[in-house]
PDB file of C-alpha atoms in Angstrom:
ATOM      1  CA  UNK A 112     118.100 -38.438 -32.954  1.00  0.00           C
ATOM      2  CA  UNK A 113     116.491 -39.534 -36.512  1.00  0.00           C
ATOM      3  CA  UNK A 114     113.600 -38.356 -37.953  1.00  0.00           C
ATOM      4  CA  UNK A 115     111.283 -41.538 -36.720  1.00  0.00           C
ATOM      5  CA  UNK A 116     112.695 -40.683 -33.344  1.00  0.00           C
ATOM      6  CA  UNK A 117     110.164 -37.720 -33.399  1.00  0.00           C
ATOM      7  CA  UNK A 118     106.973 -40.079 -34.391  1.00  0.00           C
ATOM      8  CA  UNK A 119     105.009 -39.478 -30.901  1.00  0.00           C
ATOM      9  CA  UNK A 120     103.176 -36.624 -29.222  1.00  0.00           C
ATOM     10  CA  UNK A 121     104.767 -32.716 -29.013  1.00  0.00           C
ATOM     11  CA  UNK A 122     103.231 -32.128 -25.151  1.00  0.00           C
ATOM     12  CA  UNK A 123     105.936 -35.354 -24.171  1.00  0.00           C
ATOM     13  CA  UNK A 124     108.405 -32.316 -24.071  1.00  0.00           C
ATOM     14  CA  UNK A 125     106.615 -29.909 -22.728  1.00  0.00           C
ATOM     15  CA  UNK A 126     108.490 -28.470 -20.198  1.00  0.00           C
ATOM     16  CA  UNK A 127     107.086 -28.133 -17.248  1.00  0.00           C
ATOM     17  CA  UNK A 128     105.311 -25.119 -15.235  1.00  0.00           C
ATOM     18  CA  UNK A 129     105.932 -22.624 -18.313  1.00  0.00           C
ATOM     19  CA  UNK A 130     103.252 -21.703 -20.697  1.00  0.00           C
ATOM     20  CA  UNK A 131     103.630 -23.144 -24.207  1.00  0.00           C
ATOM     21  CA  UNK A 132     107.573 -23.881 -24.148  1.00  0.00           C
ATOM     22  CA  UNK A 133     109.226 -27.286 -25.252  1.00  0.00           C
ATOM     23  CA  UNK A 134     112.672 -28.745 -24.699  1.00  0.00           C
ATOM     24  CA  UNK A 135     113.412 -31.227 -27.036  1.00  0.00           C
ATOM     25  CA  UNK A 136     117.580 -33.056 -26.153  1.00  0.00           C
ATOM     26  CA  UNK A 137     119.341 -34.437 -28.832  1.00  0.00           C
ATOM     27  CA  UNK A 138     117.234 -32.303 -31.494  1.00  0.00           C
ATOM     28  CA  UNK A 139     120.270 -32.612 -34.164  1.00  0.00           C
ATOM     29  CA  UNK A 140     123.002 -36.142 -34.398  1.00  0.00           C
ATOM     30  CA  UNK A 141     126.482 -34.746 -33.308  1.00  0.00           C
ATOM     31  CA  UNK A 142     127.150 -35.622 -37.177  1.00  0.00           C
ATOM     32  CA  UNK A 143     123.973 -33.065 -38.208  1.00  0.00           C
ATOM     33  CA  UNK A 144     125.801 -30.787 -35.626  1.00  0.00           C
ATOM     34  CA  UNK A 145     129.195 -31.296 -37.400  1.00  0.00           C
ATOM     35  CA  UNK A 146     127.564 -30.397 -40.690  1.00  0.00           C
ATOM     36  CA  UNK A 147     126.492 -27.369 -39.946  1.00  0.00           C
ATOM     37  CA  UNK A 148     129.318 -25.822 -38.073  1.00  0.00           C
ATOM     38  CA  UNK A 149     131.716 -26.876 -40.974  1.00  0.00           C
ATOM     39  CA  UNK A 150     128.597 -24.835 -43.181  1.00  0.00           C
ATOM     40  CA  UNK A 151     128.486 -21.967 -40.941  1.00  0.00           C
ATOM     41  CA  UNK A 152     132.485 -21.546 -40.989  1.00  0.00           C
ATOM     42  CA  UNK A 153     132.889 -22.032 -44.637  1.00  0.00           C
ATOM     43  CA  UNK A 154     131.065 -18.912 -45.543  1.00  0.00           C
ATOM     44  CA  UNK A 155     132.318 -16.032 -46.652  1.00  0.00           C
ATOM     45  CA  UNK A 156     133.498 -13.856 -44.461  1.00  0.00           C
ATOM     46  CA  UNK A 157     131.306 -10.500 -45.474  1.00  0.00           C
ATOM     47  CA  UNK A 158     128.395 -12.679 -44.142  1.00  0.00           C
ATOM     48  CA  UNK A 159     129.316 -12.233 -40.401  1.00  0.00           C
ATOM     49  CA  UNK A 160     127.621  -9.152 -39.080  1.00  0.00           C
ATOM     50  CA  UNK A 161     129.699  -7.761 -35.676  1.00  0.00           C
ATOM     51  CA  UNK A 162     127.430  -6.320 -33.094  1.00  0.00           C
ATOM     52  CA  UNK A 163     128.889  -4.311 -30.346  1.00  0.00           C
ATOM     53  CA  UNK A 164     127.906  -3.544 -26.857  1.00  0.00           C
ATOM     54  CA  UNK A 165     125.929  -6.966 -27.066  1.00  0.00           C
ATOM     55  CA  UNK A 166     127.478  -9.654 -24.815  1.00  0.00           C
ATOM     56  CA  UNK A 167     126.780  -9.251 -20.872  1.00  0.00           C
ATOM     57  CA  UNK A 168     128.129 -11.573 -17.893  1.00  0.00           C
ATOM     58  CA  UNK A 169     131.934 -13.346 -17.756  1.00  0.00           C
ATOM     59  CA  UNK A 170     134.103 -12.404 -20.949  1.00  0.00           C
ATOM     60  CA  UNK A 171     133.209  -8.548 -20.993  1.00  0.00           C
ATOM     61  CA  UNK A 172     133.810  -8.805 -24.764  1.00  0.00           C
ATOM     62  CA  UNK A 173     132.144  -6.053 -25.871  1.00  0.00           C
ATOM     63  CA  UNK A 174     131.273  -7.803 -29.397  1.00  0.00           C
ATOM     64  CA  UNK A 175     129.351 -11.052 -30.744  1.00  0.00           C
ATOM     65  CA  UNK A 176     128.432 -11.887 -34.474  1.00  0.00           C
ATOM     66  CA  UNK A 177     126.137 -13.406 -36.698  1.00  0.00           C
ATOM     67  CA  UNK A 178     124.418 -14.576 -39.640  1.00  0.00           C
ATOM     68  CA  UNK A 179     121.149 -13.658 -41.441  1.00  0.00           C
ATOM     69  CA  UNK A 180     119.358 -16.204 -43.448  1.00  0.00           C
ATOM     70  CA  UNK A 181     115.940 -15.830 -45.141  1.00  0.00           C
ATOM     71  CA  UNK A 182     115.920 -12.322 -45.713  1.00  0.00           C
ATOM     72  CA  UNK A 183     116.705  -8.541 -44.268  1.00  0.00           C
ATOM     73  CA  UNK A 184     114.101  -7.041 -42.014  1.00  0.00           C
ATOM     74  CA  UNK A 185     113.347  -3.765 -42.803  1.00  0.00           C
ATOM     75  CA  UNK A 186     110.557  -1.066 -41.597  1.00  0.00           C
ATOM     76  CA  UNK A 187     108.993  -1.994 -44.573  1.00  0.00           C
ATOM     77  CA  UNK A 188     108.834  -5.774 -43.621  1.00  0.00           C
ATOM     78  CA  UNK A 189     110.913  -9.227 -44.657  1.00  0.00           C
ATOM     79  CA  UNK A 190     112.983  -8.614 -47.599  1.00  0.00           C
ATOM     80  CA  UNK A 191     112.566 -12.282 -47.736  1.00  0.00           C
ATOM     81  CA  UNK A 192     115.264 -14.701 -50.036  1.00  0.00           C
ATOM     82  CA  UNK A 193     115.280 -18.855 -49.627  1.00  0.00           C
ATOM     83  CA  UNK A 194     116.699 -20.476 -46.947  1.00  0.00           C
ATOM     84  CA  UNK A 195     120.219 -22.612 -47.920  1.00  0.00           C
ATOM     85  CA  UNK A 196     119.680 -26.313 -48.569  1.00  0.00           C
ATOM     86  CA  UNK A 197     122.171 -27.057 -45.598  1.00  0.00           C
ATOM     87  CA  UNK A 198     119.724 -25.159 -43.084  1.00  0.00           C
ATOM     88  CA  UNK A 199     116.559 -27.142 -43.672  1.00  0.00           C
ATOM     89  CA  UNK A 200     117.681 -30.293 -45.041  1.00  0.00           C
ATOM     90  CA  UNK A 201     117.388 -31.997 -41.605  1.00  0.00           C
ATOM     91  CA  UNK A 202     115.753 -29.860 -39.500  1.00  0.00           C
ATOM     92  CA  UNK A 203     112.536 -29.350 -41.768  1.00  0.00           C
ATOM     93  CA  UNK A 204     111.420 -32.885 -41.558  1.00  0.00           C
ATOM     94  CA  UNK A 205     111.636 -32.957 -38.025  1.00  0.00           C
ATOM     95  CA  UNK A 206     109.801 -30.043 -37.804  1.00  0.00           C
ATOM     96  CA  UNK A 207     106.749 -30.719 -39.862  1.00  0.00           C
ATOM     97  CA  UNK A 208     106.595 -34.240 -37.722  1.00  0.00           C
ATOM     98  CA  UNK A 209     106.131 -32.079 -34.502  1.00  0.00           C
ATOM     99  CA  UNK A 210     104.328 -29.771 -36.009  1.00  0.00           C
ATOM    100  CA  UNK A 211     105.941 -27.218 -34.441  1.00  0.00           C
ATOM    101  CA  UNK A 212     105.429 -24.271 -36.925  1.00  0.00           C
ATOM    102  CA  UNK A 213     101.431 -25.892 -37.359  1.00  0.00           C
ATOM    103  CA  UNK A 214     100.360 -22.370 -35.821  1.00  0.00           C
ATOM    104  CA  UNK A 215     102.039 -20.184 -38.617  1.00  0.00           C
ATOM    105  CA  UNK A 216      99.203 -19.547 -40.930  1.00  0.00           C
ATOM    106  CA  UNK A 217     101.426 -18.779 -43.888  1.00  0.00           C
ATOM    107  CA  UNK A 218     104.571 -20.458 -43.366  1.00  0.00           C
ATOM    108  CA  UNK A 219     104.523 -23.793 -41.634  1.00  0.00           C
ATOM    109  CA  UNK A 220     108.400 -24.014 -41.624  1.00  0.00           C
ATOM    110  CA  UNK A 221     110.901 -21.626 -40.603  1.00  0.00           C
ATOM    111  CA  UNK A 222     111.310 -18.776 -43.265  1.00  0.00           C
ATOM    112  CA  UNK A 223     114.282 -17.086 -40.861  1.00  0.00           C
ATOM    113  CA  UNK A 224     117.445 -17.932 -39.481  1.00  0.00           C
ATOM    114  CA  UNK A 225     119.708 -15.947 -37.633  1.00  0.00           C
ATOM    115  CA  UNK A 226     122.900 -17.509 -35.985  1.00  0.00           C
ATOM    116  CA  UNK A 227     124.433 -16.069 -33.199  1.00  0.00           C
ATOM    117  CA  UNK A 228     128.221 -16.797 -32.245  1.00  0.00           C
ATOM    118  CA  UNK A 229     129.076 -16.340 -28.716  1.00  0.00           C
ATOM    119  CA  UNK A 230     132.136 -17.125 -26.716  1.00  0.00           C
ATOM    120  CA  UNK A 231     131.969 -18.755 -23.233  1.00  0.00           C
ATOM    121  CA  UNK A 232     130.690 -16.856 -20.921  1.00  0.00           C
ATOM    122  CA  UNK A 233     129.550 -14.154 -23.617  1.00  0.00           C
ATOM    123  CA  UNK A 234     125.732 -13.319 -24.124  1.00  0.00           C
ATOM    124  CA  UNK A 235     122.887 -11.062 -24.870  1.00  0.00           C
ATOM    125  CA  UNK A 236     120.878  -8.508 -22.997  1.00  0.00           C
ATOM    126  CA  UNK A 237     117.616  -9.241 -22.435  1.00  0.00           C
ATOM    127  CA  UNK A 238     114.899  -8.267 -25.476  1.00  0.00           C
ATOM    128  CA  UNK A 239     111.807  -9.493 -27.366  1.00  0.00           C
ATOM    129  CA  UNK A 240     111.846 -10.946 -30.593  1.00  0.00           C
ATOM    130  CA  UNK A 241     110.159  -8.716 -33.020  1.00  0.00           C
ATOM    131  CA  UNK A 242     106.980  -9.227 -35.101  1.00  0.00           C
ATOM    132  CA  UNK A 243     109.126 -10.623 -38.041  1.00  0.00           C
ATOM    133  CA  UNK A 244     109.673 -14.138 -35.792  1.00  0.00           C
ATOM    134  CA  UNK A 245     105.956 -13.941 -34.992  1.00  0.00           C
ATOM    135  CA  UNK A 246     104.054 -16.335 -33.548  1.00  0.00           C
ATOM    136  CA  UNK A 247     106.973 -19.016 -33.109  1.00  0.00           C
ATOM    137  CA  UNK A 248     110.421 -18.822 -32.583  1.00  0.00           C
ATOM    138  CA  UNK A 249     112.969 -22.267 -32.368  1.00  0.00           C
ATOM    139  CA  UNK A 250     116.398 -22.237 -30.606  1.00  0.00           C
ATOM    140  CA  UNK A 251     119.088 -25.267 -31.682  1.00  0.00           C
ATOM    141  CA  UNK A 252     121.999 -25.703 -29.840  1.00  0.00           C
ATOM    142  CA  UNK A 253     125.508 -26.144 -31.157  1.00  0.00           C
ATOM    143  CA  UNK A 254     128.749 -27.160 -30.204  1.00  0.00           C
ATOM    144  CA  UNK A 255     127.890 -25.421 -26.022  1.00  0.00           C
ATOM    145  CA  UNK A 256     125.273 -25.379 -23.391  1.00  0.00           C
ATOM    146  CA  UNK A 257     123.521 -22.222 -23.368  1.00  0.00           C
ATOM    147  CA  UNK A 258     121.405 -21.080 -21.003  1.00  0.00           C
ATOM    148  CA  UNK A 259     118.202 -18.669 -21.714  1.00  0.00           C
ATOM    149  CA  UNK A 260     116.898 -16.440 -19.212  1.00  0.00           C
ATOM    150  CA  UNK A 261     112.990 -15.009 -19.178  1.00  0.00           C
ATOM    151  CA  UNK A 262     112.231 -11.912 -17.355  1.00  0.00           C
ATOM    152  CA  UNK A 263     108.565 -10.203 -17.010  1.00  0.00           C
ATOM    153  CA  UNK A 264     107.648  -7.181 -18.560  1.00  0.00           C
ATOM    154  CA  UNK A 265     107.641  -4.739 -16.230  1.00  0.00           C
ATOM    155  CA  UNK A 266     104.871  -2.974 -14.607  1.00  0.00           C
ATOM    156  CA  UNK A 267     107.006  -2.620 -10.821  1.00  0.00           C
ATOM    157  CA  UNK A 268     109.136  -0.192  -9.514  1.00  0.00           C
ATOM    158  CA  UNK A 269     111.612  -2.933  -9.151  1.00  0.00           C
ATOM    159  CA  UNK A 270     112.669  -3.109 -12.444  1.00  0.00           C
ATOM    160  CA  UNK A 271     115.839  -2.141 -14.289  1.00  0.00           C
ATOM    161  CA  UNK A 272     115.805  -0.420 -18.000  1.00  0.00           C
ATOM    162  CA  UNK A 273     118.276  -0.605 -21.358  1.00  0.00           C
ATOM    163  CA  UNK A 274     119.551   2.120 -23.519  1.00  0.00           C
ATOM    164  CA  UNK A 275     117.147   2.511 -27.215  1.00  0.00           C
ATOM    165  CA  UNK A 276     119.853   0.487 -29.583  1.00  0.00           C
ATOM    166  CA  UNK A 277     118.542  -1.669 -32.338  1.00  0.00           C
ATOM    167  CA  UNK A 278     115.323  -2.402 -30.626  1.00  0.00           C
ATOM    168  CA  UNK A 279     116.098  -3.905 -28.171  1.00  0.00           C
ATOM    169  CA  UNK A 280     115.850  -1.429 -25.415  1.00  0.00           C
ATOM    170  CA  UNK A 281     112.510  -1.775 -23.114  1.00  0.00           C
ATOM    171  CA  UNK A 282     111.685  -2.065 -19.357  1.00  0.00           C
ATOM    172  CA  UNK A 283     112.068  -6.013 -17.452  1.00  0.00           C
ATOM    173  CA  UNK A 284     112.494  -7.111 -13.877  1.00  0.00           C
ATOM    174  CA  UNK A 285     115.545  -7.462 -12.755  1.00  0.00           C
ATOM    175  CA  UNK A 286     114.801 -10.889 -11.825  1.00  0.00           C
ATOM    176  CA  UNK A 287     114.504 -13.722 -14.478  1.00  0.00           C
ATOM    177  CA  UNK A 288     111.384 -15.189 -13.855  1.00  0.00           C
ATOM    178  CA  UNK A 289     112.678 -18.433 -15.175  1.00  0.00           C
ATOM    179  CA  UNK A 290     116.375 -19.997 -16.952  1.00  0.00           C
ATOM    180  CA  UNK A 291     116.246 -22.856 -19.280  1.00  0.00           C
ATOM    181  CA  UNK A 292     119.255 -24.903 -20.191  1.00  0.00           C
ATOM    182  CA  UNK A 293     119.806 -25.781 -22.997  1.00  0.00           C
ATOM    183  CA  UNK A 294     122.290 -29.067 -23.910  1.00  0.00           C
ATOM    184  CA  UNK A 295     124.500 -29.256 -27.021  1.00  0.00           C
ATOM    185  CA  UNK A 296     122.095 -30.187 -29.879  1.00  0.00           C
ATOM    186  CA  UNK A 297     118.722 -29.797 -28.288  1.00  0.00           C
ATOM    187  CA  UNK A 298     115.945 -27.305 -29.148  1.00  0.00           C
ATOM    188  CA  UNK A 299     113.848 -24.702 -27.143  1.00  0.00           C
ATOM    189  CA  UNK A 300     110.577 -23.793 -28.922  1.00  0.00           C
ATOM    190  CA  UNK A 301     107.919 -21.157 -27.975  1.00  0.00           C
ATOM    191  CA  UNK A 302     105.093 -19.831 -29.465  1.00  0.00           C
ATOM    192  CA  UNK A 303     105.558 -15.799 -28.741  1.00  0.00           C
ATOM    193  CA  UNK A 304     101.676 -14.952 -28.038  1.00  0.00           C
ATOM    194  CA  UNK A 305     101.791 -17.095 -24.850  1.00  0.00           C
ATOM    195  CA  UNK A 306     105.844 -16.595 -23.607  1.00  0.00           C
ATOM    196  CA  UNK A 307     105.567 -12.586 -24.132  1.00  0.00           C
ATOM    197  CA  UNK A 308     108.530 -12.679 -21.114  1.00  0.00           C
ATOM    198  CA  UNK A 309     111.949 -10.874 -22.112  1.00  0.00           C
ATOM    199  CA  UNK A 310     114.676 -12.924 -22.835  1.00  0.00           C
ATOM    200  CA  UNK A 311     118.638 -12.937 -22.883  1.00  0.00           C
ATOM    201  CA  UNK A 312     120.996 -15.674 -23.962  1.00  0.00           C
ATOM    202  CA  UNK A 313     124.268 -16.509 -22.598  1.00  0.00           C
ATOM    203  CA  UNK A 314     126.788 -19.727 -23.389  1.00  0.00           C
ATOM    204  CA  UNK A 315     128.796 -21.395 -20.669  1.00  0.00           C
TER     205      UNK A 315
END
């Protein structure tokens, strides 16, 4: 979809009975899609990170990877650095015509990007996205469907609870409360002061 695809009103996809979430299909062309996977697997290699004990569900592969752009997070905050020309050539227009970062006092584009690979059936236990993606976090779609789970925080006996590792350890139902599914090359968006559910990602 083009940039004057995007000309009309952000609560058109809204999706419905959940609190401030949007699906958006056909976010990125397949050739925008093409672009950046032949970007993403051109880098050097040192920029994959592996993460272990990460992926639940079908595979059992006990390891997943991914790339940090924008900056480290540290206890001390963003270690911030400029996003690469490839990641915001044609997603920041669309953006700023949704005005889907208009909440973000001091940045009203992205200033992060993280990119996770997963194999099919491969995903990621449930957590919360830290105060470094505060207040809005967007998810684009490549190459798979993926499908995003939401669980409640928990405050029930009927609950289940992960192990303290790279904080992402806390206390959920067992339950999502919702799943989204996402298409190849559409968009989730959600402002994270009114979706303050858990969530966990997994491809198909």
């Amino acid at each position: 979809m083009d940039n004057d695809a995007f000309n009309f009103d952000l609560d058109k996809f809204r999706v419905s009975d959940v609190n401030s979430a949007y699906y958006i299909k056909e976010f990125i062309t397949k050739q925008e899609e093409q672009e950046f996977l032949n970007k993403i697997y051109s880098v050097p290699k040192p920029k994959w990170v592996v993460l272990k004990n990460r992926s639940i569900h079908i595979n059992f592969v006990n390891s997943t990877r991914l790339q940090n752009w924008g900056g480290v997070p540290t206890e001390r905050g963003m270690l911030s650095e400029p996003l690469p020309s490839w990641l915001t050539t044609c997603t920041f227009p669309k953006f700023s015509t949704l005005g889907l970062f208009n909440d973000c006092e001091k940045f009203k584009l992205p200033n992060h990007c993280l990119i996770n690979e997963y194999e099919s059936g491969q995903g990621i236990m449930p957590h919360e996205d830290g105060p470094f993606y505060y207040p809005t976090v967007v998810t684009i779609s490549l190459k798979s469907y993926i499908i995003l789970d939401f669980y409640k925080h928990l405050n029930s006996m009927n609950c289940i609870m992960t192990n303290a590792n790279n904080g992402e350890s806390k206390n959920y139902y067992n339950v999502p409360e919702f799943s989204l599914l996402l298409e190849p090359r559409s968009s989730e968006t959600r402002p994270l002061q009114n979706l303050s559910s858990w969530n966990s990602r997994n491809q198909i």
